[in-house]
Short mmCIF file of C-alpha atoms in Angstrom, two decimals:
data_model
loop_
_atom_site.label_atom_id
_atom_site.label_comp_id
_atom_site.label_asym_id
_atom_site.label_seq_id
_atom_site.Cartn_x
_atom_site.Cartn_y
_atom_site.Cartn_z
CA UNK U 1 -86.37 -27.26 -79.46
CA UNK U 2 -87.80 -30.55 -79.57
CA UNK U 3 -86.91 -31.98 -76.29
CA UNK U 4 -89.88 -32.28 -73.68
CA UNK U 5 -87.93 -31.89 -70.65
CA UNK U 6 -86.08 -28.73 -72.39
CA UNK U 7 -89.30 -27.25 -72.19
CA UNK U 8 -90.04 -27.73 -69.21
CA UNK U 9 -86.93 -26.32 -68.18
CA UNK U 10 -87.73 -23.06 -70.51
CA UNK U 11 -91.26 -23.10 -68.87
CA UNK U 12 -93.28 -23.50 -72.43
CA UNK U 13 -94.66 -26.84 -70.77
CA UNK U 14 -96.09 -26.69 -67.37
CA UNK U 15 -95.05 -29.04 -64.52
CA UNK U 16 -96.02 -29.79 -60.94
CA UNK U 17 -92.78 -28.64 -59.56
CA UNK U 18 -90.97 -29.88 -56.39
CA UNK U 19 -87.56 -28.36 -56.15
CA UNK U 20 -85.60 -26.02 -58.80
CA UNK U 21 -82.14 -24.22 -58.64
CA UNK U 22 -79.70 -23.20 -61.42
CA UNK U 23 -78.85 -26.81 -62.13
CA UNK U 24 -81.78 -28.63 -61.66
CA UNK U 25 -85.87 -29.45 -61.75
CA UNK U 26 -87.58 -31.98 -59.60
CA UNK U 27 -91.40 -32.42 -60.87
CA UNK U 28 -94.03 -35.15 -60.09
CA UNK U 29 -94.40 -37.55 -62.69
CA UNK U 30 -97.77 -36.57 -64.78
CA UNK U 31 -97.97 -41.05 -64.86
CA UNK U 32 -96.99 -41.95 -61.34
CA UNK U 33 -96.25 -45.25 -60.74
CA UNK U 34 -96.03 -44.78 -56.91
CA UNK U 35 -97.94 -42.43 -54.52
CA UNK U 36 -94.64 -40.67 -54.43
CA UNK U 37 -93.10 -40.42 -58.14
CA UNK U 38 -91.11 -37.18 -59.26
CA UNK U 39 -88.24 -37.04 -61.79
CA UNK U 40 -85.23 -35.25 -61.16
CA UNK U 41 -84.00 -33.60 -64.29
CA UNK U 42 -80.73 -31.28 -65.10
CA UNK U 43 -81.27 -28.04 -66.78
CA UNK U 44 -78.67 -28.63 -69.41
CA UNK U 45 -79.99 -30.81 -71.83
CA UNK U 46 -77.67 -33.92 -71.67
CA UNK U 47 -79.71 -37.08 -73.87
CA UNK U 48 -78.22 -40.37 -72.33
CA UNK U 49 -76.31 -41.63 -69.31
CA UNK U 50 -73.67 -42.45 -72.28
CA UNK U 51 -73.50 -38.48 -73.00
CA UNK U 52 -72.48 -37.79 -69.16
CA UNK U 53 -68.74 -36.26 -69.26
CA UNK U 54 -66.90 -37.43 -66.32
CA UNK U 55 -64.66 -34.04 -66.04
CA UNK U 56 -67.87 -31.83 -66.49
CA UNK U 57 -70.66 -33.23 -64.90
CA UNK U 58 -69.23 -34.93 -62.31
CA UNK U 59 -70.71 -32.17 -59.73
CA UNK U 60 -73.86 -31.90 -61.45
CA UNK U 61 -74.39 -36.32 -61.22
CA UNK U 62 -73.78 -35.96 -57.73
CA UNK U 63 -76.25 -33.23 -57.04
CA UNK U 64 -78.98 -35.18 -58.57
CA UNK U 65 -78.62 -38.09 -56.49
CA UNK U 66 -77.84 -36.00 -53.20
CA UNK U 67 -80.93 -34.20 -53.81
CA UNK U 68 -83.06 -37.20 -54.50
CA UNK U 69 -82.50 -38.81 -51.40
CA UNK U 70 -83.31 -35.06 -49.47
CA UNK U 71 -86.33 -34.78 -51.73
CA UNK U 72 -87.44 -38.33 -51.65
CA UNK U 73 -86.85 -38.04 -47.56
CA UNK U 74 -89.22 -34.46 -47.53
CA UNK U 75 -91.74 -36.97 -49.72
CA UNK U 76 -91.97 -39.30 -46.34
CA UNK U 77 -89.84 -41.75 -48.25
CA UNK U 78 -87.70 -42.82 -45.51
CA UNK U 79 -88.51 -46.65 -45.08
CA UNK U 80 -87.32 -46.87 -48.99
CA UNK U 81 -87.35 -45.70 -52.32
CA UNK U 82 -86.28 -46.96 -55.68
CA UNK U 83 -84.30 -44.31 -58.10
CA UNK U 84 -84.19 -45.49 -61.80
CA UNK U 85 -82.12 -44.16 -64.36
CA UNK U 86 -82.99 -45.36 -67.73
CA UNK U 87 -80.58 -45.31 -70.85
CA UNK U 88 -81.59 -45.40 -74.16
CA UNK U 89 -84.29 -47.29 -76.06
CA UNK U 90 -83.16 -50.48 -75.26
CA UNK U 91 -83.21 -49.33 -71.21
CA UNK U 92 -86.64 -48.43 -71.71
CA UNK U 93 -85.97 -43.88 -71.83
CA UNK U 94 -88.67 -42.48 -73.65
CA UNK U 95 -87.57 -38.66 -73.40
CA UNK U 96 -83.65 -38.69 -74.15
CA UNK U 97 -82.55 -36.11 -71.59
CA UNK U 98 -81.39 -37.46 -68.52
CA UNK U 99 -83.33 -38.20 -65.83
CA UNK U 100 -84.04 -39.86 -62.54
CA UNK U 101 -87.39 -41.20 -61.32
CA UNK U 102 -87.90 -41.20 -57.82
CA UNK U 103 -90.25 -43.65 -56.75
CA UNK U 104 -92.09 -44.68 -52.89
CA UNK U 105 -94.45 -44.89 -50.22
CA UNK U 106 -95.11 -48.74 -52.22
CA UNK U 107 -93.37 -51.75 -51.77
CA UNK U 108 -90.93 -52.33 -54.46
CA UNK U 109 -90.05 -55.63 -55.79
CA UNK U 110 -87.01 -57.08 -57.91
CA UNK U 111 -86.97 -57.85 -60.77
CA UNK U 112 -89.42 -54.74 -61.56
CA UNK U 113 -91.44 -56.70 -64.26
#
């Protein structure tokens, strides 16, 4: 298995955790951008946005996001926070397994730089 986030699902890597349940992992971010940055992460290994199957993980999207904004809200996150969702190379993913970051308690601006 070479897939970071795999292992950290598996427990060989160690993370800061926030939230788990059968589906999925919320950890702080070991390079936080923000004073509040965690990534949300699914336990089945799924490598791009692109690889999401609209009959199958339909449910599984949906709890991400739902429990991102309960997560990000338990963080003292609720003037604002950004979530990012970056797809491939070219969208700037560095570990390809899906995966939200979950950023605030900063002011965020547009574009992001």
């Amino acid at each position: 298995m070479d897939c970071l986030f795999c292992k950290i699902v598996v427990g060989e890597i160690p993370a800061r955790k926030l939230y788990e349940d059968d589906q999925i992992i919320a950890f702080h971010d070991i390079a936080a951008q923000a004073p509040v940055h965690f990534l949300l992460i699914p336990k089945k290994h799924i490598a791009t946005l692109h690889d999401l199957d609209a009959e199958t993980d339909n449910a599984l999207a949906g709890h991400m996001l739902f429990t991102a904004q309960r997560l990000a809200s338990e963080q003292g996150c609720q003037d604002g926070f950004r979530v990012v969702v970056n797809c491939n190379d070219l969208g700037g993913q560095t570990v390809h397994h899906i995966h939200m970051h979950v950023l605030g308690k900063r002011q965020m601006h547009w574009p992001p730089g």
